[in-house]
GROMACS .gro file of C-alpha atoms in nm:
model
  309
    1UNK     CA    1   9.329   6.704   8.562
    2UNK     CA    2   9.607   6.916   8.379
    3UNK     CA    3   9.346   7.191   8.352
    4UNK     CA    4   9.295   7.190   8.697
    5UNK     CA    5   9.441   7.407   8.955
    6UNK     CA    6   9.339   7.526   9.350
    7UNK     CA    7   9.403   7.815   9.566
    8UNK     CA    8   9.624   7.766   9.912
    9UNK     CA    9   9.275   7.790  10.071
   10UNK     CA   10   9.109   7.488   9.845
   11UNK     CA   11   9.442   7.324   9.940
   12UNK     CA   12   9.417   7.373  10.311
   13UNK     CA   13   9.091   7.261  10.274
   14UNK     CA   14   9.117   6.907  10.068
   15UNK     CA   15   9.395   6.800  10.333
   16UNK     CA   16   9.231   6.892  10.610
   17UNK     CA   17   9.465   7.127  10.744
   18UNK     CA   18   9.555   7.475  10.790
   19UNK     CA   19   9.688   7.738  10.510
   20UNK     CA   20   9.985   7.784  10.688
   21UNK     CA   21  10.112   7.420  10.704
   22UNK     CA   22   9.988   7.493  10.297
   23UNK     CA   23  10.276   7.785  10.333
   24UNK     CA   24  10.510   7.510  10.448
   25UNK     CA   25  10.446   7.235  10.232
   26UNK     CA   26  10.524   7.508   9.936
   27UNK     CA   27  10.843   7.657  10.131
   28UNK     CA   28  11.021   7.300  10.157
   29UNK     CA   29  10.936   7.248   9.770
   30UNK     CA   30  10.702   6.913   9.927
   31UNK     CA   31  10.408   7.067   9.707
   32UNK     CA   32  10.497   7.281   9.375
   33UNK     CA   33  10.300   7.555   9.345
   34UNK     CA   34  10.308   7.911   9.113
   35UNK     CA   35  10.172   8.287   9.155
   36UNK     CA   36   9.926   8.354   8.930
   37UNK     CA   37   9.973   8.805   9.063
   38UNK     CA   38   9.956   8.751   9.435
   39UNK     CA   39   9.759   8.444   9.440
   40UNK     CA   40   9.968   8.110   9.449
   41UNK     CA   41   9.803   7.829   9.318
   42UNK     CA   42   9.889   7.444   9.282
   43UNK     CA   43   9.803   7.247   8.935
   44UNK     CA   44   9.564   6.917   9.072
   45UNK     CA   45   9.853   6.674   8.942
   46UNK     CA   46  10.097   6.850   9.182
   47UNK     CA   47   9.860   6.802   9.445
   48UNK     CA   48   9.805   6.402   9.379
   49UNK     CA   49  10.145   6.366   9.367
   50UNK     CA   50  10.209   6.487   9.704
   51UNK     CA   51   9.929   6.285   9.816
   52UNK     CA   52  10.079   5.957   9.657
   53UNK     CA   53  10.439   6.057   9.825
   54UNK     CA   54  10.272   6.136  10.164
   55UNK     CA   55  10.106   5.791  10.113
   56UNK     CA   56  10.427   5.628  10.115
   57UNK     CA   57  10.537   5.797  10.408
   58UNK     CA   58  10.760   6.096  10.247
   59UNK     CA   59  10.738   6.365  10.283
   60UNK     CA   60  10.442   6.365  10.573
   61UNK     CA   61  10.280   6.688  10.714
   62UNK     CA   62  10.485   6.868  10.963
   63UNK     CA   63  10.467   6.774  11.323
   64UNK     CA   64  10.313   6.993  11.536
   65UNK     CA   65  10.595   6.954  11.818
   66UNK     CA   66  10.731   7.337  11.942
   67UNK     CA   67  11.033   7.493  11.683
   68UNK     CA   68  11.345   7.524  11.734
   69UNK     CA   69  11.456   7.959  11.767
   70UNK     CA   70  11.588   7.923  11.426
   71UNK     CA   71  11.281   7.764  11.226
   72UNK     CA   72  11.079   8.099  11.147
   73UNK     CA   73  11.331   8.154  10.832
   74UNK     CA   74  11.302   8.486  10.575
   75UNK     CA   75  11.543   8.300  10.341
   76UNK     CA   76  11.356   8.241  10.053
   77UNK     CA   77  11.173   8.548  10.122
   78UNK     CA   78  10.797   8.436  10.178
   79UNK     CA   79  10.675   8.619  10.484
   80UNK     CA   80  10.356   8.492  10.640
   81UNK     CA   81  10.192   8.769  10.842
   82UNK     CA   82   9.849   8.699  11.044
   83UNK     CA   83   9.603   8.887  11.174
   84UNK     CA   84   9.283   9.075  11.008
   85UNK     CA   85   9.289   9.429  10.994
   86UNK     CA   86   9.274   9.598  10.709
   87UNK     CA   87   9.601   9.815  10.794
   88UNK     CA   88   9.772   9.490  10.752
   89UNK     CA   89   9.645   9.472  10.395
   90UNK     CA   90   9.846   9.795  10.358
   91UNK     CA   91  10.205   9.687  10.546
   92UNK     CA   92  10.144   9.373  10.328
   93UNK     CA   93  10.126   9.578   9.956
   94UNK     CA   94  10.427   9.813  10.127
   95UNK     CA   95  10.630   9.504  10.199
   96UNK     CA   96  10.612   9.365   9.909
   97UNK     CA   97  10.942   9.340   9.708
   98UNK     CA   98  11.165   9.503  10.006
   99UNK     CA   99  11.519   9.294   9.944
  100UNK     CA  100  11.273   9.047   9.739
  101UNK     CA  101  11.028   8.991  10.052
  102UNK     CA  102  10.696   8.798   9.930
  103UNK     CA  103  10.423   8.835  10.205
  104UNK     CA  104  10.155   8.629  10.217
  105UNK     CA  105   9.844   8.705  10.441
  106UNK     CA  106   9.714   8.462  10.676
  107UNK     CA  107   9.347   8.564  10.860
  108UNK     CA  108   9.408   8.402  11.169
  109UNK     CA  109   9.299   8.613  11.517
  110UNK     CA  110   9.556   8.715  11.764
  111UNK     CA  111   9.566   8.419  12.007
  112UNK     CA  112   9.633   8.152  11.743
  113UNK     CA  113   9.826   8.357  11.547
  114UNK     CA  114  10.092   8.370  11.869
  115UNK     CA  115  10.067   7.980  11.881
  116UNK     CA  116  10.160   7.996  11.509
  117UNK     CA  117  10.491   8.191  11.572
  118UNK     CA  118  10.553   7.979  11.842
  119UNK     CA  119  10.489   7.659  11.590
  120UNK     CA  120  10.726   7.850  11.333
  121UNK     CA  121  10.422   7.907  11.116
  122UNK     CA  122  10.408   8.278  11.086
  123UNK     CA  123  10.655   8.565  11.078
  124UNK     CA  124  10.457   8.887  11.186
  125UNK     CA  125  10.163   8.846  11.399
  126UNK     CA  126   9.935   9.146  11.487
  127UNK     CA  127   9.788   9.119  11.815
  128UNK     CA  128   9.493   9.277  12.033
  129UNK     CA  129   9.464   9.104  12.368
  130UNK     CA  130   9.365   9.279  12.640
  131UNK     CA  131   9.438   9.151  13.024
  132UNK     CA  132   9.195   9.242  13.265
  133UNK     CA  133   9.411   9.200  13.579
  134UNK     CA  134   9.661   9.427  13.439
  135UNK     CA  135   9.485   9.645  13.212
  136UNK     CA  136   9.782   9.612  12.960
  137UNK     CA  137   9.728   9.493  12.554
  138UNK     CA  138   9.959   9.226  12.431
  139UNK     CA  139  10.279   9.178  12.565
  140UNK     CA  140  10.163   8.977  12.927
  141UNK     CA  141  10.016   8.728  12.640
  142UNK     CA  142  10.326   8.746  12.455
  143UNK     CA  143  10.533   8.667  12.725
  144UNK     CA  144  10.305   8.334  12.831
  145UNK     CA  145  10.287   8.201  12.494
  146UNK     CA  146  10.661   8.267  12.305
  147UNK     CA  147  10.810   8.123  12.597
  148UNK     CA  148  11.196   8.067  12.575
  149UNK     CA  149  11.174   8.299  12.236
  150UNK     CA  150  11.338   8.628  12.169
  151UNK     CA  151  11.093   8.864  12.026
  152UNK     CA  152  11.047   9.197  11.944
  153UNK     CA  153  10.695   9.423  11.961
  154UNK     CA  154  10.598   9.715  11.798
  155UNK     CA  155  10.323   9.885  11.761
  156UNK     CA  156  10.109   9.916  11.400
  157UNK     CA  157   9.833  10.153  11.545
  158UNK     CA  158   9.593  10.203  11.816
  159UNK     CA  159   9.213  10.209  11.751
  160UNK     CA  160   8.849  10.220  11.897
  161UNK     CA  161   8.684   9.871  12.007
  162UNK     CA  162   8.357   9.852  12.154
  163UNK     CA  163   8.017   9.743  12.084
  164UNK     CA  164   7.805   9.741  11.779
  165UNK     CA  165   7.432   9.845  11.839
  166UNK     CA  166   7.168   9.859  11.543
  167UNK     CA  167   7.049  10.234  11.427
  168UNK     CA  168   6.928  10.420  11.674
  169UNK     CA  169   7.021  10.200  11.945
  170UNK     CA  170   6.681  10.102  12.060
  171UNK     CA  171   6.769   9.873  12.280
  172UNK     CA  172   6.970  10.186  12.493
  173UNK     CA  173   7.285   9.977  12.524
  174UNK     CA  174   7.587  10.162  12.705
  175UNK     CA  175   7.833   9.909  12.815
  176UNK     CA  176   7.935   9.545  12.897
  177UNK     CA  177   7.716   9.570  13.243
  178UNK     CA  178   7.379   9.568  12.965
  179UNK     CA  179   7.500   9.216  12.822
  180UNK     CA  180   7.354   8.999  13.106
  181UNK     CA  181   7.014   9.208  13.060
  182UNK     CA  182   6.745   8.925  12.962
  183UNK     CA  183   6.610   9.125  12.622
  184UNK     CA  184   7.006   9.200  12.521
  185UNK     CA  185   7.135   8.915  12.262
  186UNK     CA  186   7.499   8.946  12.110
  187UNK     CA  187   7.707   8.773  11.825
  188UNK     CA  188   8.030   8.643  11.960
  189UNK     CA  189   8.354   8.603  11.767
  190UNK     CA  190   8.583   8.324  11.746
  191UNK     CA  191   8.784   8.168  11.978
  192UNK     CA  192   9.130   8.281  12.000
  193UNK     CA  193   9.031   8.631  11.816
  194UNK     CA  194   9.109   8.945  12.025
  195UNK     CA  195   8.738   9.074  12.041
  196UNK     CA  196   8.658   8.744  12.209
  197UNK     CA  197   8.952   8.788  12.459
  198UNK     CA  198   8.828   9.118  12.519
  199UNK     CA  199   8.486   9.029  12.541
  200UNK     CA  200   8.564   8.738  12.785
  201UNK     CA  201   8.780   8.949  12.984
  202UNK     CA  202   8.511   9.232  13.080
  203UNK     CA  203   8.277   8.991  13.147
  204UNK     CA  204   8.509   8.812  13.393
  205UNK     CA  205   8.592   9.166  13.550
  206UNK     CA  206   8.172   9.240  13.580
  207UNK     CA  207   8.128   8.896  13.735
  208UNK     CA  208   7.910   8.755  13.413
  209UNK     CA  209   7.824   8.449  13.340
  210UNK     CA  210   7.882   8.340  12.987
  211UNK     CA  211   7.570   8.153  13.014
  212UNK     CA  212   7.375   8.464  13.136
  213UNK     CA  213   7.485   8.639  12.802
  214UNK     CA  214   7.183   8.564  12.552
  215UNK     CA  215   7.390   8.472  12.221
  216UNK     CA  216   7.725   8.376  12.355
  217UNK     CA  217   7.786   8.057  12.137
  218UNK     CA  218   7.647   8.215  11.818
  219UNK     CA  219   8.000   8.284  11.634
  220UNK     CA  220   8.128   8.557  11.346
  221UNK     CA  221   8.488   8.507  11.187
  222UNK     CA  222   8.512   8.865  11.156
  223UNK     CA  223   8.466   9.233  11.240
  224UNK     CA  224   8.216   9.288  10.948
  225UNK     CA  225   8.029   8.949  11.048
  226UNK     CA  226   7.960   9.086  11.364
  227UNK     CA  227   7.854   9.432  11.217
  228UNK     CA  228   7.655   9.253  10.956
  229UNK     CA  229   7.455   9.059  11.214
  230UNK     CA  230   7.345   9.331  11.432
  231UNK     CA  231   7.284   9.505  11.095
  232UNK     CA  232   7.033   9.256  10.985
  233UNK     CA  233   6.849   9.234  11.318
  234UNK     CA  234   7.026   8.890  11.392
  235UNK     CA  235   7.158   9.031  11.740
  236UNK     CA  236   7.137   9.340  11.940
  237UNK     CA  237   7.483   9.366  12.013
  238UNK     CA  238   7.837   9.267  11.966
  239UNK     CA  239   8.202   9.411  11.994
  240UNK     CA  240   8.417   9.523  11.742
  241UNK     CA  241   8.625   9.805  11.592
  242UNK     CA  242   8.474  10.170  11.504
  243UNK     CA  243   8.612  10.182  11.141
  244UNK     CA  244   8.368   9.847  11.057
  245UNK     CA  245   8.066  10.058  11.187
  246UNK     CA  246   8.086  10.319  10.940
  247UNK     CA  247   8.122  10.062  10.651
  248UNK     CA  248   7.845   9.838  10.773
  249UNK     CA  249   7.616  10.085  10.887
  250UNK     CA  250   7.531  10.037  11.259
  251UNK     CA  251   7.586  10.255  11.543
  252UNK     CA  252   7.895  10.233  11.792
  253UNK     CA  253   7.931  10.261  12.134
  254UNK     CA  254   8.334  10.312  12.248
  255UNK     CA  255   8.462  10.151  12.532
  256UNK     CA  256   8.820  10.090  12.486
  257UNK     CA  257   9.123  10.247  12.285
  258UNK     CA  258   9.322   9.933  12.206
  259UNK     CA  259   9.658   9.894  12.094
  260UNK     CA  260   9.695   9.704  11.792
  261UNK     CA  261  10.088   9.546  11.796
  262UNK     CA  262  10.309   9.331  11.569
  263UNK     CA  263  10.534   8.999  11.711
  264UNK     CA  264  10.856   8.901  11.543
  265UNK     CA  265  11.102   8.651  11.624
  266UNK     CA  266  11.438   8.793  11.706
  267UNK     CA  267  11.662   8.548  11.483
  268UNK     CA  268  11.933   8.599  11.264
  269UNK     CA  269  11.732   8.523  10.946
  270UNK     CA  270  11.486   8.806  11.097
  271UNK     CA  271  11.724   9.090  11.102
  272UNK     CA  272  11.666   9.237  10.715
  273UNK     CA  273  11.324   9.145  10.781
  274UNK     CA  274  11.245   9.386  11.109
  275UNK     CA  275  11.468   9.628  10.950
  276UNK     CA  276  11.233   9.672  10.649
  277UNK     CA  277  10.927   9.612  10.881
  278UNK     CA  278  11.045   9.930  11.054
  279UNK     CA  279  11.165  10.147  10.760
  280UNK     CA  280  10.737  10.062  10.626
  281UNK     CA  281  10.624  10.188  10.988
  282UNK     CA  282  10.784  10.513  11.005
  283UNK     CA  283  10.749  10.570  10.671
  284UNK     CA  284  10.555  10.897  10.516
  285UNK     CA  285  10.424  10.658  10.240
  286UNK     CA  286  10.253  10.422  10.467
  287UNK     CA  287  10.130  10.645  10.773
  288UNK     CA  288   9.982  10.898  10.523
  289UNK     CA  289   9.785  10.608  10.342
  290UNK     CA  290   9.681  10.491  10.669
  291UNK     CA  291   9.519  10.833  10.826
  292UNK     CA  292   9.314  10.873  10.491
  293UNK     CA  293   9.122  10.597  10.506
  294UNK     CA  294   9.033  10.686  10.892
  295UNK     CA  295   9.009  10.582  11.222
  296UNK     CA  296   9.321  10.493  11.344
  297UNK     CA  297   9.566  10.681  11.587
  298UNK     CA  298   9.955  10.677  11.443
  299UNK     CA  299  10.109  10.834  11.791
  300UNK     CA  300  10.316  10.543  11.863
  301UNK     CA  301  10.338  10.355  11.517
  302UNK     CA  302  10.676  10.173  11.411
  303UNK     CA  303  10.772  10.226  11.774
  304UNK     CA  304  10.937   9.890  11.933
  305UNK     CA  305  10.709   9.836  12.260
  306UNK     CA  306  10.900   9.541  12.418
  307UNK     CA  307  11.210   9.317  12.324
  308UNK     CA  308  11.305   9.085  12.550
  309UNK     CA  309  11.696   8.940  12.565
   0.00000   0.00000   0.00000
């Protein structure tokens, strides 16, 4: 067993739980764990030990009753930000070491990602809901879900989401109105992720039955799973971002410039850390490794969108 060790991911997965109540078990010093570079592992006899202790009743795994404002705490550093997109990969490696800030990446899509911050499980989320009533990305979600929080928003970029349509697009796909046609099948993403929100949304607005879109309940976790199934012939269709296209190989069809944002808790412990997240934003260092690898639009980024009081 002493030669035995496991990712935050193998954790998450032997206990049943997510990685970021993982995060949190490590934070609190309930479940030892070391970097090995940027990965953090824990040695198996760590993880039996916290097993035996939960056993006995101490310490258990968090509740998952609402925070107080002051439980999202930078003070010992780790920063959990969610989301997918690869220009979070980027803010993440820019972060990095900024007043001794250790991010760690969490995958999880922009709907649960809120409902972590509002659990105190995450730091920065990146959100890309759309609303169809008011045609307005993020903040009316915001403002539902982080109820009785103070928050700030700011924008990371803005970018191209649409639908994915194989070579050629032989099926002559040109918007969400083709999705209830009978030979039209799509791959869906996740609940909770922003395509799916999106996705739902338009087909609310075009009076479409879920049940009338061939391929609804068949499910990718990500932009390149959907990409890679209407690649392969799998489905017809699906919606994503333009940038995935080009690096899976399928043809896009643009139908709506959406604003990609970041969340953070207004706290006292957050001050240094929206500072820094700022100072990466606006910074040449970041935007100009940003517009080389493509297909984003920098206009407003590390511009605060919303703060409420």
């Amino acid at each position: 067993m002493s030669d035995i060790s496991y990712t935050t991911e193998e954790i998450a997965s032997l206990l049943k739980v997510s990685k970021l109540t993982v995060y949190d078990l490590i934070k609190k010093g309930d479940l030892i764990a070391y970097r090995v570079g940027r990965q953090m592992r824990v040695d198996a006899a760590d993880l039996e030990a916290y097993k035996q202790r939960a056993r006995g009743g101490v310490p258990s795994i968090r509740s998952e009753q609402p925070p107080s404002h002051s439980s999202v705490s930078t003070s010992d550093r780790d920063v959990v930000i969610s989301g997918q997109d690869m220009a979070l990969d980027i803010l993440t490696r820019h972060l990095e070491g900024h007043d001794g800030i250790r991010p760690l990446r969490s995958y999880t899509g922009s709907l649960n990602g809120l409902m972590a911050m509002y659990r105190g499980e995450a730091h920065i989320v990146s959100t890309h809901l759309w609303d169809g009533d008011t045609g307005e990305y993020n903040i009316p979600y915001v403002r539902k879900i982080l109820v009785s929080h103070h928050y700030t928003v700011v924008n990371l970029v803005s970018r191209q989401a649409g639908l994915y349509v194989q070579k050629g697009n032989p099926k002559k796909i040109t918007g969400w109105s083709d999705l209830e046609r009978g030979d039209i099948s799509i791959v869906n993403r996740e609940k909770g992720s922003g395509a799916r929100v999106l996705l739902d949304e338009q087909l609310r607005l075009h009076r479409i039955a879920s049940s009338d879109v061939h391929g609804y309940q068949n499910e990718e976790s990500s932009h390149l799973g959907v990409a890679g199934a209407v690649a392969s012939g799998c489905a017809d269709t699906g919606v994503g971002i333009e940038k995935v296209a080009y690096v899976v190989g399928v043809d896009f069809i643009p139908l709506i410039q959406e604003r990609y944002d970041l969340v953070i808790l207004k706290t006292p412990n957050n001050t240094m850390l929206l500072d820094n997240l700022l100072r990466t934003l606006q910074s040449p260092a970041f935007q100009n490794e940003i517009t080389a690898i493509g297909g984003y639009d920098l206009t407003h980024t590390g511009k605060i969108l919303y703060e409420n009081e």
